[in-house]
Coordinates of C-alpha atoms in Angstrom, one line a residue:
Chain H
M249 CA 99.5 129.3 186.7
L250 CA 97.3 128.6 183.8
T251 CA 98.2 125.4 182.3
K252 CA 99.8 125.6 179.0
T253 CA 96.0 124.7 177.0
Q254 CA 94.9 127.3 179.1
A255 CA 97.3 129.9 178.2
A256 CA 97.0 128.9 174.3
E257 CA 93.4 129.3 174.6
K258 CA 93.2 132.6 176.3
L259 CA 95.5 134.1 173.4
L260 CA 93.1 133.2 171.0
Q261 CA 90.2 135.0 172.8
L262 CA 92.6 138.1 172.9
D263 CA 91.2 141.6 171.0
D264 CA 92.2 145.4 171.0
L265 CA 95.3 143.8 172.8
L266 CA 98.2 145.9 173.9
I267 CA 101.4 143.8 174.3
L268 CA 104.0 145.0 177.0
C269 CA 107.8 144.2 176.2
H270 CA 110.5 144.7 179.3
R271 CA 112.6 148.3 178.9
N272 CA 116.0 148.0 177.1
P273 CA 114.4 145.3 174.8
D274 CA 116.2 142.5 173.5
G275 CA 115.5 139.9 170.6
D276 CA 113.6 137.8 172.8
T277 CA 110.9 140.5 174.1
L278 CA 110.3 141.8 171.1
G279 CA 110.1 138.5 169.4
S280 CA 108.0 137.4 171.9
G281 CA 105.8 140.7 171.3
F282 CA 105.4 141.0 167.5
A283 CA 105.1 137.5 166.7
L284 CA 102.1 137.0 168.8
C285 CA 100.8 140.7 167.2
R286 CA 101.2 139.5 163.8
A287 CA 99.4 136.2 165.1
L288 CA 96.5 138.3 166.2
L289 CA 96.4 140.7 163.1
N290 CA 96.6 137.8 161.0
I291 CA 93.6 136.4 162.3
G292 CA 91.5 139.9 162.2
K293 CA 92.0 141.1 165.7
R294 CA 93.7 144.3 166.6
A295 CA 96.9 144.2 168.9
R296 CA 99.9 146.5 169.1
V297 CA 102.8 146.0 170.9
F298 CA 104.3 148.9 173.5
C299 CA 107.8 149.2 174.4
Q300 CA 108.8 152.3 176.2
D301 CA 112.5 152.5 174.5
K302 CA 113.7 152.8 171.3
I303 CA 113.4 149.6 169.4
P304 CA 116.9 149.2 168.0
D305 CA 117.3 149.5 164.2
K306 CA 118.7 145.8 164.0
F307 CA 115.4 144.8 165.2
R308 CA 113.0 146.7 162.9
Y309 CA 111.9 143.7 160.7
M310 CA 109.7 142.5 163.4
V311 CA 107.8 145.5 163.4
P312 CA 104.1 145.5 161.5
E313 CA 101.7 148.1 160.7
M314 CA 100.2 148.3 163.8
P315 CA 96.8 149.8 164.1
E316 CA 95.7 152.7 166.6
F317 CA 92.7 151.4 169.1
E318 CA 92.1 151.8 172.5
P319 CA 93.6 148.6 174.5
K320 CA 90.7 146.4 176.3
H321 CA 93.4 143.8 177.5
L322 CA 97.2 144.0 178.6
I323 CA 99.7 141.1 178.4
S324 CA 103.3 141.1 179.3
V325 CA 106.1 139.1 177.2
D326 CA 109.4 138.1 178.8
V327 CA 109.0 140.2 181.9
A328 CA 110.2 139.0 184.8
D329 CA 109.3 141.7 187.3
F330 CA 107.0 144.7 187.3
A331 CA 110.2 146.8 187.8
L332 CA 111.3 146.2 184.7
F333 CA 108.6 147.9 182.6
G334 CA 109.7 151.2 183.1
D335 CA 107.7 154.6 184.1
K336 CA 106.3 155.1 180.4
T337 CA 104.6 151.3 180.3
E338 CA 103.5 151.9 184.2
E339 CA 101.4 154.9 182.3
Q340 CA 99.6 152.2 180.0
I341 CA 99.0 150.0 182.6
A342 CA 97.2 152.8 184.7
L343 CA 95.5 153.9 181.5
Y344 CA 94.3 150.6 180.4
G345 CA 95.5 148.1 182.9
P346 CA 95.7 145.8 184.6
V347 CA 98.0 143.5 183.2
E348 CA 95.8 140.1 182.4
L349 CA 98.5 137.6 181.5
A350 CA 102.3 137.5 181.9
I351 CA 104.1 134.7 180.0
D352 CA 107.9 134.6 180.9
H353 CA 110.6 132.3 181.2
H354 CA 112.6 133.8 183.9
P355 CA 113.0 131.2 187.0
S356 CA 113.2 134.3 189.2
H357 CA 109.9 135.3 188.2
R358 CA 107.9 137.7 190.9
P359 CA 104.2 137.4 189.8
F360 CA 102.6 141.0 189.1
A361 CA 99.6 139.9 186.6
Q362 CA 96.5 138.2 187.3
E363 CA 97.2 135.3 185.9
L364 CA 100.6 133.7 184.8
Y365 CA 102.1 131.1 182.1
L366 CA 105.7 130.4 183.3
E367 CA 108.3 128.0 181.8
G368 CA 111.4 128.4 184.2
N369 CA 113.5 126.1 181.9
S370 CA 112.6 127.7 178.7
A371 CA 115.6 129.2 177.0
S372 CA 113.3 132.1 175.9
C373 CA 110.1 133.6 175.9
C374 CA 109.9 133.0 172.0
E375 CA 110.1 129.0 173.1
I376 CA 107.2 129.5 174.9
I377 CA 105.0 131.6 172.7
W378 CA 106.0 129.2 169.6
E379 CA 104.4 126.2 171.9
L380 CA 101.4 128.3 172.7
L381 CA 100.5 129.2 169.3
N382 CA 101.6 125.6 167.9
E383 CA 99.4 124.3 170.5
K384 CA 96.5 125.5 168.8
K385 CA 98.0 125.7 165.2
D386 CA 94.7 125.1 163.1
C387 CA 93.4 128.2 164.5
W388 CA 96.3 130.6 163.5
K389 CA 97.9 132.1 160.1
L390 CA 101.6 131.8 161.2
D391 CA 103.6 132.8 158.1
R392 CA 107.6 133.6 157.7
T393 CA 107.9 136.5 159.4
I394 CA 106.5 135.5 162.6
A395 CA 109.0 132.4 162.3
D396 CA 111.7 135.3 162.0
C397 CA 110.2 136.9 165.4
L398 CA 110.2 133.7 166.9
Y399 CA 113.7 132.6 165.5
T400 CA 115.3 135.9 166.8
G401 CA 114.4 135.1 170.4
V402 CA 115.5 131.6 170.4
A403 CA 118.8 132.4 168.8
T404 CA 119.6 135.3 170.7
D405 CA 118.9 134.5 174.3
T406 CA 121.0 131.4 173.7
G407 CA 123.9 132.8 171.7
C408 CA 123.0 130.9 168.9
F409 CA 122.5 128.0 170.8
K410 CA 125.7 127.9 172.8
F411 CA 124.6 128.7 176.3
S412 CA 123.6 126.0 178.7
N413 CA 120.4 127.1 178.6
T414 CA 119.5 125.4 174.8
S415 CA 118.0 122.2 175.2
P416 CA 116.7 119.5 172.7
R417 CA 113.5 121.3 172.4
T418 CA 115.3 124.5 171.6
H419 CA 116.7 122.5 168.7
R420 CA 113.3 121.1 167.7
I421 CA 111.8 124.7 167.6
A422 CA 114.4 126.2 165.5
A423 CA 113.9 123.4 162.6
E424 CA 110.4 124.2 162.3
L425 CA 110.5 127.7 162.6
I426 CA 113.4 127.5 159.4
E427 CA 110.9 125.1 157.9
M428 CA 108.5 127.7 158.2
G429 CA 111.0 130.0 156.2
A430 CA 112.6 131.8 159.2
D431 CA 115.8 133.7 157.5
Y432 CA 118.0 132.7 159.9
V433 CA 121.2 133.4 157.9
T434 CA 120.2 137.1 157.6
I435 CA 119.2 137.0 161.4
N436 CA 122.0 135.6 162.5
K437 CA 124.3 137.7 160.0
V438 CA 123.1 141.1 161.9
M439 CA 122.9 139.6 165.4
F440 CA 126.2 137.8 165.8
D441 CA 128.4 138.7 163.1
T442 CA 128.2 142.8 162.7
K443 CA 130.0 145.0 164.8
T444 CA 129.8 148.7 164.0
F445 CA 133.0 150.2 163.5
E446 CA 132.8 152.1 166.6
E447 CA 132.9 148.8 168.6
L448 CA 135.8 147.8 166.7
K449 CA 137.7 151.0 167.9
L450 CA 136.9 150.1 171.4
E451 CA 137.9 147.0 171.3
R452 CA 141.1 147.9 169.5
L453 CA 141.7 150.7 172.2
A454 CA 140.8 148.3 175.4
L455 CA 143.1 145.5 173.7
D456 CA 145.7 148.0 174.0
R457 CA 145.4 148.5 177.3
L458 CA 144.8 145.0 178.3
W459 CA 146.6 143.5 181.5
M460 CA 147.4 139.7 182.1
S461 CA 148.8 138.0 185.1
E462 CA 152.0 136.1 184.8
D463 CA 150.6 132.6 184.7
G464 CA 148.1 133.9 182.2
K465 CA 145.0 133.0 184.3
I466 CA 143.5 136.4 184.7
A467 CA 142.8 139.1 182.5
V468 CA 142.0 142.9 183.1
M469 CA 140.7 145.7 180.9
T470 CA 140.1 148.7 182.0
I471 CA 137.4 151.0 179.6
T472 CA 137.7 154.5 180.9
K473 CA 135.6 157.5 179.9
E474 CA 138.3 158.8 177.9
L475 CA 138.8 155.7 175.8
M476 CA 134.9 155.7 175.2
E477 CA 135.0 159.3 174.4
E478 CA 137.9 158.0 172.0
A479 CA 135.8 155.3 170.5
E480 CA 132.6 157.4 170.1
V481 CA 130.7 154.8 172.4
D482 CA 128.3 155.2 175.3
E483 CA 127.3 152.9 177.9
T484 CA 125.1 150.6 175.5
G485 CA 128.0 149.6 173.3
L486 CA 130.1 147.9 176.5
D487 CA 127.9 144.9 176.6
A488 CA 129.9 142.8 173.9
I489 CA 133.4 144.1 175.1
T490 CA 132.8 142.9 178.8
S491 CA 132.8 138.9 177.6
L492 CA 136.0 139.7 175.7
P493 CA 138.9 139.2 178.5
R494 CA 137.2 135.6 179.4
K495 CA 137.2 134.7 175.7
I496 CA 141.2 134.6 176.1
E497 CA 142.6 130.9 175.3
G498 CA 143.8 129.7 179.2
V499 CA 141.9 132.9 181.0
E500 CA 139.9 131.7 184.2
V501 CA 138.8 134.8 185.1
G502 CA 138.2 137.7 182.7
I503 CA 137.6 141.4 184.7
T504 CA 136.5 144.5 183.0
L505 CA 136.6 147.9 184.7
K506 CA 134.0 150.3 183.4
Q507 CA 134.5 154.3 184.4
R508 CA 130.8 155.4 185.6
G509 CA 131.6 158.9 187.2
E510 CA 135.0 160.6 188.1
T511 CA 136.0 158.3 190.8
E512 CA 133.3 155.2 190.2
F513 CA 133.7 152.1 188.8
K514 CA 132.1 149.0 188.1
V515 CA 133.5 146.1 187.4
S516 CA 132.2 142.7 185.3
V517 CA 133.7 139.7 186.2
R518 CA 133.2 136.3 183.8
T519 CA 135.0 133.1 185.2
G520 CA 135.3 129.4 183.7
E521 CA 133.9 126.6 185.4
T522 CA 136.2 126.2 188.4
T523 CA 136.0 129.6 189.8
S524 CA 132.5 131.6 191.0
A525 CA 132.2 135.0 189.2
S526 CA 129.9 136.1 192.3
D527 CA 132.0 134.9 195.1
I528 CA 134.7 137.2 194.0
C529 CA 132.5 140.0 193.5
A530 CA 131.0 139.3 197.2
H531 CA 134.4 140.1 198.7
F532 CA 133.2 143.8 197.6
G533 CA 129.5 143.8 198.2
G534 CA 128.9 142.6 194.9
G535 CA 127.1 139.7 193.5
G536 CA 125.1 138.0 190.4
H537 CA 125.8 134.3 188.9
A538 CA 128.2 131.5 189.1
R539 CA 129.5 132.6 185.7
A540 CA 129.0 136.2 185.7
A541 CA 128.9 138.6 188.3
G542 CA 129.7 142.5 189.2
C543 CA 130.6 145.2 191.8
Q544 CA 131.4 148.7 192.3
F545 CA 134.1 150.8 193.9
E546 CA 134.1 154.5 194.5
G547 CA 137.5 156.7 195.1
L548 CA 140.1 154.2 194.3
S549 CA 142.4 154.6 191.1
T550 CA 142.2 152.1 188.6
G551 CA 145.5 150.2 189.5
E552 CA 144.1 150.1 193.3
I553 CA 140.8 148.4 191.9
Q554 CA 142.7 146.1 189.9
K555 CA 144.9 145.0 192.5
K556 CA 142.2 144.1 195.0
M557 CA 140.0 142.1 191.7
V558 CA 143.2 140.3 191.4
E559 CA 143.9 139.3 195.0
A560 CA 140.3 138.3 195.3
A561 CA 140.2 136.6 192.1
Y562 CA 143.6 134.4 193.3
Q563 CA 141.8 133.4 196.5
E564 CA 138.5 132.3 195.0
M565 CA 140.4 130.6 192.1
G566 CA 139.6 126.7 191.6
R567 CA 136.9 126.9 194.3
G568 CA 134.2 126.2 191.9
Chain Y
M295 CA 126.6 104.7 144.6
L296 CA 125.4 102.9 147.8
T297 CA 121.9 103.7 149.4
K298 CA 121.4 104.8 153.0
T299 CA 120.5 101.4 153.9
Q300 CA 123.3 99.5 152.6
A301 CA 125.8 102.1 154.1
A302 CA 124.8 101.8 156.9
E303 CA 124.9 97.9 157.0
K304 CA 128.7 97.9 155.6
L305 CA 129.7 99.9 158.4
L306 CA 128.7 97.1 160.7
Q307 CA 130.4 94.5 159.0
L308 CA 133.8 96.4 158.9
D309 CA 136.7 95.3 161.7
D310 CA 140.1 95.9 161.5
L311 CA 139.4 99.1 159.7
L312 CA 141.6 102.3 159.2
I313 CA 139.2 105.6 158.8
L314 CA 141.3 108.2 156.6
C315 CA 140.5 111.9 157.6
H316 CA 141.5 114.7 155.2
R317 CA 144.7 116.7 155.9
N318 CA 144.7 119.8 157.7
P319 CA 141.8 118.3 160.1
D320 CA 138.9 120.1 161.1
G321 CA 136.1 119.6 163.6
D322 CA 134.2 117.6 160.5
T323 CA 136.4 115.2 159.5
L324 CA 137.9 114.3 163.2
G325 CA 134.4 114.0 164.7
S326 CA 133.3 112.1 161.7
G327 CA 136.3 109.7 162.1
F328 CA 136.5 109.3 165.7
A329 CA 132.8 108.9 166.2
L330 CA 133.0 105.8 164.2
C331 CA 136.3 104.9 165.1
R332 CA 134.4 104.6 168.8
A333 CA 131.5 103.2 167.5
L334 CA 133.4 99.8 166.1
L335 CA 135.7 99.8 169.3
N336 CA 132.4 99.8 171.7
I337 CA 131.1 96.4 170.0
G338 CA 134.6 95.0 170.1
K339 CA 135.7 95.9 166.4
R340 CA 139.3 97.0 165.7
A341 CA 139.4 100.4 164.2
R342 CA 141.9 103.5 164.0
V343 CA 141.7 106.8 162.6
F344 CA 144.5 108.2 160.5
C345 CA 144.9 111.8 159.7
Q346 CA 148.8 112.7 158.5
D347 CA 148.7 116.0 160.1
K348 CA 148.7 116.8 163.7
I349 CA 145.1 116.8 165.6
P350 CA 144.9 120.2 167.1
D351 CA 145.0 120.6 171.0
K352 CA 141.0 121.5 170.9
F353 CA 140.0 118.3 169.2
R354 CA 142.1 116.2 171.7
Y355 CA 138.6 114.8 173.6
M356 CA 137.9 113.3 170.4
V357 CA 140.6 110.7 170.3
P358 CA 140.2 107.0 172.0
E359 CA 142.5 104.7 173.1
M360 CA 143.2 102.9 169.8
P361 CA 144.7 99.5 168.9
E362 CA 148.1 98.5 166.9
F363 CA 146.8 96.2 163.9
E364 CA 147.1 95.6 160.6
P365 CA 144.0 97.2 158.8
K366 CA 141.8 94.8 156.3
H367 CA 139.7 97.9 155.0
L368 CA 140.2 101.4 154.5
I369 CA 137.3 104.1 154.5
S370 CA 137.4 108.1 154.6
V371 CA 135.3 110.3 156.1
D372 CA 134.7 114.0 154.9
V373 CA 137.5 113.6 151.6
A374 CA 136.3 115.4 148.6
D375 CA 139.0 114.4 146.5
F376 CA 142.1 111.8 146.6
A377 CA 144.4 115.1 146.5
L378 CA 143.1 116.1 150.0
F379 CA 144.5 113.0 151.4
G380 CA 148.1 114.1 151.6
D381 CA 151.5 112.0 151.0
K382 CA 151.5 110.3 154.3
T383 CA 147.8 109.0 153.7
E384 CA 148.6 108.2 150.1
E385 CA 151.3 105.9 151.7
Q386 CA 148.8 103.8 154.0
I387 CA 146.5 103.7 151.2
A388 CA 149.3 101.9 148.8
L389 CA 150.0 99.6 151.9
Y390 CA 146.6 98.6 152.6
G391 CA 144.2 99.8 150.3
P392 CA 142.2 100.8 148.1
V393 CA 139.7 102.9 149.7
E394 CA 136.7 100.7 150.1
L395 CA 133.9 103.5 150.5
A396 CA 133.8 107.0 150.6
I397 CA 131.4 108.8 153.0
D398 CA 131.1 112.4 152.0
H399 CA 128.8 115.6 151.8
H400 CA 130.8 117.6 149.4
P401 CA 128.6 118.3 146.6
S402 CA 131.8 118.7 144.6
H403 CA 133.3 115.0 145.5
R404 CA 135.1 113.9 142.8
P405 CA 135.1 109.8 143.2
F406 CA 138.2 107.7 143.8
A407 CA 136.8 105.2 146.4
Q408 CA 135.2 101.8 145.3
E409 CA 132.2 102.5 146.8
L410 CA 130.7 105.9 147.6
Y411 CA 128.1 107.5 149.9
L412 CA 127.5 111.0 149.2
E413 CA 124.7 113.4 150.8
G414 CA 125.6 117.0 148.9
N415 CA 123.0 118.8 150.9
S416 CA 124.0 117.6 154.2
A417 CA 125.8 120.5 156.3
S418 CA 128.1 118.1 157.7
C419 CA 129.8 114.8 157.4
C420 CA 128.9 114.0 161.0
E421 CA 125.1 115.0 160.2
I422 CA 125.6 111.7 157.5
I423 CA 127.7 109.5 159.8
W424 CA 124.7 110.2 162.9
E425 CA 122.2 109.2 159.9
L426 CA 124.1 105.8 159.1
L427 CA 124.6 104.9 162.9
N428 CA 120.9 106.0 163.7
E429 CA 119.8 103.7 160.6
K430 CA 120.8 100.5 162.6
K431 CA 120.9 101.9 165.9
D432 CA 120.0 98.7 167.9
C433 CA 123.5 97.3 166.5
W434 CA 125.8 100.1 168.0
K435 CA 126.4 100.9 171.5
L436 CA 126.4 105.0 171.2
D437 CA 127.7 107.0 174.3
R438 CA 127.9 110.7 175.3
T439 CA 131.8 110.8 173.8
I440 CA 130.3 109.6 170.2
A441 CA 127.7 112.4 170.9
D442 CA 130.5 114.8 171.4
C443 CA 132.3 114.0 168.1
L444 CA 129.3 114.4 166.2
Y445 CA 128.2 117.4 167.5
T446 CA 131.8 119.3 167.1
G447 CA 131.4 118.5 163.5
V448 CA 127.7 119.4 163.2
A449 CA 128.5 122.5 164.7
T450 CA 131.9 123.8 163.5
D451 CA 130.7 123.3 159.9
T452 CA 127.9 125.5 160.6
G453 CA 129.3 128.2 162.2
C454 CA 127.2 127.1 164.9
F455 CA 124.1 127.0 163.1
K456 CA 124.7 130.1 161.5
F457 CA 125.5 129.3 157.9
S458 CA 123.1 128.8 155.3
N459 CA 124.0 125.2 155.1
T460 CA 122.1 124.4 158.4
S461 CA 118.7 122.4 158.0
P462 CA 115.9 121.6 159.8
R463 CA 117.6 118.2 160.0
T464 CA 120.7 119.8 161.5
H465 CA 119.0 121.2 164.2
R466 CA 117.0 117.8 164.7
I467 CA 120.3 115.9 165.2
A468 CA 121.8 118.4 167.4
A469 CA 118.8 117.6 169.5
E470 CA 119.2 114.1 169.7
L471 CA 123.1 114.4 170.1
I472 CA 122.3 116.7 173.4
E473 CA 119.8 114.1 174.9
M474 CA 122.6 111.4 174.1
G475 CA 124.7 113.8 176.6
A476 CA 126.7 115.8 174.0
D477 CA 128.5 118.5 176.2
Y478 CA 128.1 121.2 173.6
V479 CA 128.5 124.0 176.0
T480 CA 132.1 123.2 176.6
I481 CA 132.6 122.2 172.7
N482 CA 131.1 125.4 171.9
K483 CA 133.1 127.6 174.3
V484 CA 136.5 126.1 172.5
M485 CA 135.2 126.0 168.9
F486 CA 133.9 129.3 168.9
D487 CA 134.3 131.7 171.8
T488 CA 138.1 131.1 172.6
K489 CA 140.9 133.4 171.1
T490 CA 144.7 132.9 171.7
F491 CA 146.6 135.5 172.6
E492 CA 148.2 136.2 169.5
E493 CA 145.1 136.1 167.6
L494 CA 144.0 138.9 169.7
K495 CA 147.1 140.7 169.3
L496 CA 147.2 140.5 165.6
E497 CA 143.3 141.5 165.7
R498 CA 144.5 144.8 167.3
L499 CA 147.3 145.6 165.4
A500 CA 145.3 144.8 161.7
L501 CA 142.5 147.0 163.1
D502 CA 145.1 150.0 163.6
R503 CA 145.8 149.6 160.0
L504 CA 142.3 149.2 159.0
W505 CA 141.2 151.5 155.6
M506 CA 137.9 152.1 155.0
S507 CA 136.0 153.6 152.0
E508 CA 134.5 156.8 152.5
D509 CA 130.9 155.4 152.2
G510 CA 131.5 153.0 154.6
K511 CA 130.9 149.9 151.9
I512 CA 134.6 148.6 151.6
A513 CA 137.1 147.9 154.3
V514 CA 140.8 146.5 153.4
M515 CA 142.6 144.9 155.6
T516 CA 146.5 144.4 155.3
I517 CA 148.6 142.1 156.8
T518 CA 152.2 142.1 156.1
K519 CA 155.3 139.8 157.4
E520 CA 155.9 142.3 159.7
L521 CA 152.8 142.3 161.4
M522 CA 152.6 138.7 161.6
E523 CA 156.0 138.6 163.4
E524 CA 154.9 141.1 165.8
A525 CA 152.0 138.9 166.5
E526 CA 153.7 136.3 166.9
V527 CA 151.3 134.3 164.4
D528 CA 152.1 131.9 161.3
E529 CA 149.7 131.8 158.3
T530 CA 147.5 129.3 160.1
G531 CA 146.7 131.7 162.5
L532 CA 145.2 134.0 159.6
D533 CA 141.8 132.2 158.9
A534 CA 139.4 133.9 161.6
I535 CA 140.8 137.5 160.6
T536 CA 139.7 137.2 156.8
S537 CA 136.1 137.6 157.5
L538 CA 136.5 140.5 160.1
P539 CA 136.2 143.5 158.1
R540 CA 133.2 142.0 156.0
K541 CA 131.7 142.0 159.8
I542 CA 131.7 145.6 160.1
E543 CA 128.2 147.1 160.0
G544 CA 127.5 148.8 156.8
V545 CA 130.4 146.9 154.9
E546 CA 129.3 145.2 151.7
V547 CA 133.0 144.4 150.8
G548 CA 135.8 143.0 152.8
I549 CA 139.0 142.8 151.7
T550 CA 142.1 141.3 153.2
L551 CA 145.9 141.5 151.6
K552 CA 148.1 138.8 153.2
Q553 CA 151.9 139.1 152.8
R554 CA 153.2 135.6 151.5
G555 CA 156.6 136.5 150.3
E556 CA 158.8 139.8 149.6
T557 CA 156.6 140.9 146.9
E558 CA 153.7 138.5 146.8
F559 CA 150.1 139.0 148.2
K560 CA 147.1 136.7 148.6
V561 CA 143.8 138.7 148.8
S562 CA 140.4 137.5 150.3
V563 CA 137.5 138.9 149.7
R564 CA 134.3 138.5 151.8
T565 CA 131.0 140.2 150.1
G566 CA 127.6 140.8 151.4
E567 CA 124.3 139.5 149.4
T568 CA 124.4 141.8 146.3
T569 CA 127.6 141.4 145.5
S570 CA 129.7 138.4 143.8
A571 CA 133.4 138.0 145.4
S572 CA 134.2 135.6 142.6
D573 CA 133.7 138.3 140.2
I574 CA 135.7 140.8 141.7
C575 CA 138.8 138.3 141.9
A576 CA 138.1 137.4 138.4
H577 CA 139.4 140.9 137.2
F578 CA 142.6 139.2 138.6
G579 CA 142.5 135.6 137.6
G580 CA 141.3 134.6 140.9
G581 CA 138.1 133.0 141.7
G582 CA 135.9 131.3 144.2
H583 CA 132.7 131.3 145.8
A584 CA 129.6 134.0 145.4
R585 CA 130.5 135.2 149.1
A586 CA 134.1 134.4 149.6
A587 CA 136.8 134.3 147.0
G588 CA 140.6 135.2 146.5
C589 CA 142.9 136.4 144.0
Q590 CA 147.2 136.7 143.8
F591 CA 149.3 139.4 143.5
E592 CA 152.9 139.5 142.6
G593 CA 155.5 142.8 142.3
L594 CA 153.0 145.3 143.8
S595 CA 153.0 147.5 146.5
T596 CA 150.1 146.9 149.3
G597 CA 149.1 150.8 148.1
E598 CA 148.4 149.5 144.2
I599 CA 146.8 146.0 145.4
Q600 CA 144.3 148.0 147.4
K601 CA 143.6 150.5 144.5
K602 CA 143.3 147.9 142.0
M603 CA 141.0 146.0 144.5
V604 CA 138.9 148.7 145.4
E605 CA 138.6 149.8 141.9
A606 CA 137.1 146.3 140.9
A607 CA 134.9 146.1 144.3
Y608 CA 133.2 149.0 142.9
Q609 CA 132.5 147.9 139.7
E610 CA 131.1 144.8 140.8
M611 CA 128.9 146.2 143.7
G612 CA 125.2 145.7 143.7
R613 CA 125.8 143.1 140.6
G614 CA 124.6 140.3 143.0

């Protein structure tokens, strides 16, 4: 593993660089990639970001004009595991690889690159990119669009400074990015205060079918294929709604059933401080984290799944 | 107006102090009041917070055991105008007054106290209290509950660091409060990620009745008395929902009609960057800020009000 200074120096040496993001790209992998790409372009190097999946429209402001060239170096940002690249990125690695350096913040990182710079307690990969650029500040030409890119990852990976991964350093970096001119008002509006009409419709339809236990501690939401069709959303539109049941005041266990196939359901569980979501899901062969976990069912009706989930939730409730 | 050092020194000299909050108390006035009260109690002074309206349950964690005593000094926190105290607080001022010092962050502050410490560009009053306590750090015994109080005001007055009033200083203070032990995860969960069942019900019912213009730039939501009864909420439960129409992707003008009396409606307007909400409302004798304004109607049907508002919105759209 590289030291911080070694990693910071390595970034400055790179040219003709292909920067690899993980598939299903989010604000942190794209923010890290485009910040670094722009920093290199600004000092006359050639660099390009590669992400095999479509970059969501809301992140377009990060994308610079990128030159065409034959990559001589490859690095990855925010990629915790080789399996998260995806087939088209693997092709790029086969053509131009290997991956020389992986920069990541996932404690679960499984090494795949020649060298690694990992800060497992960093809230976002963008925090690390900021730290590395800042280490050699005088050698770079950092501008406000780079600040926009980094702020995007810092904010989105912490739920706008709400999640427990937010550290004093996170806030201090946000302060510096705002001083650099990051347009945090617009970025936060787009990332946190915008809902598509379809998402709202789905929310409305799902709320119509919300089930609450009599003591108000368990809320279950069931999203059938039929309901998704009515709201005109696909699987990718379901992320936000999964956290909704748990947001209801007094609810300790929020459960969302999502229909996958005809008789196939994916169940997401979100819990408060005193109940383990992964312990609930372990009843049915699932798992995950303490506050967020999942499991799957096949061949059962929604009523049967709900009954099983609620029973397991009551058994685990209050056990931590 | 006092200098920062003078204000910081004055706080240390106070004893038998009554700290006055504004009516309809929010996280900032209460956070400021209870942080200061706790700081004084911790160094053996007597202090009490007075707020004439009920302190919402979600803020109860700030309230310390407060001694009974006859106040010798009065100060106010986060109060922009004498009219915002309310009648019962005015009685306290009549009994024990005058108000010796007002600490405030509203640029619109109308002086009423003997002395004033105002930072008009501070995002919250809690930011100022932090600055003043920190100025004489060694004289105070600051603890994690004081950090909780201050973090509450810092976060709530900035919409969790989203609003344009958020400054680099705001983030740096948040960093220090987290280092002091502020339980930011729980506070943010309660302030920003909790909805009552009634609020959700209201949202669902209101979404059923959402009107969108054909070009998707205007959204109108109508909340009748009947709807409020069905959702079991009163006027105080309507704050959050007013911002909902504007949150829909592509919407430039979000309008909410709220029934007050039989034929009386209050209209709230929220706009994007290119349209003035106050200019729209000025068509009907109303006003407010560039991005948030309001006006009133009497004797018109909801359909008629909607037609007038939409016409005015199209006239002002894109004019800034």
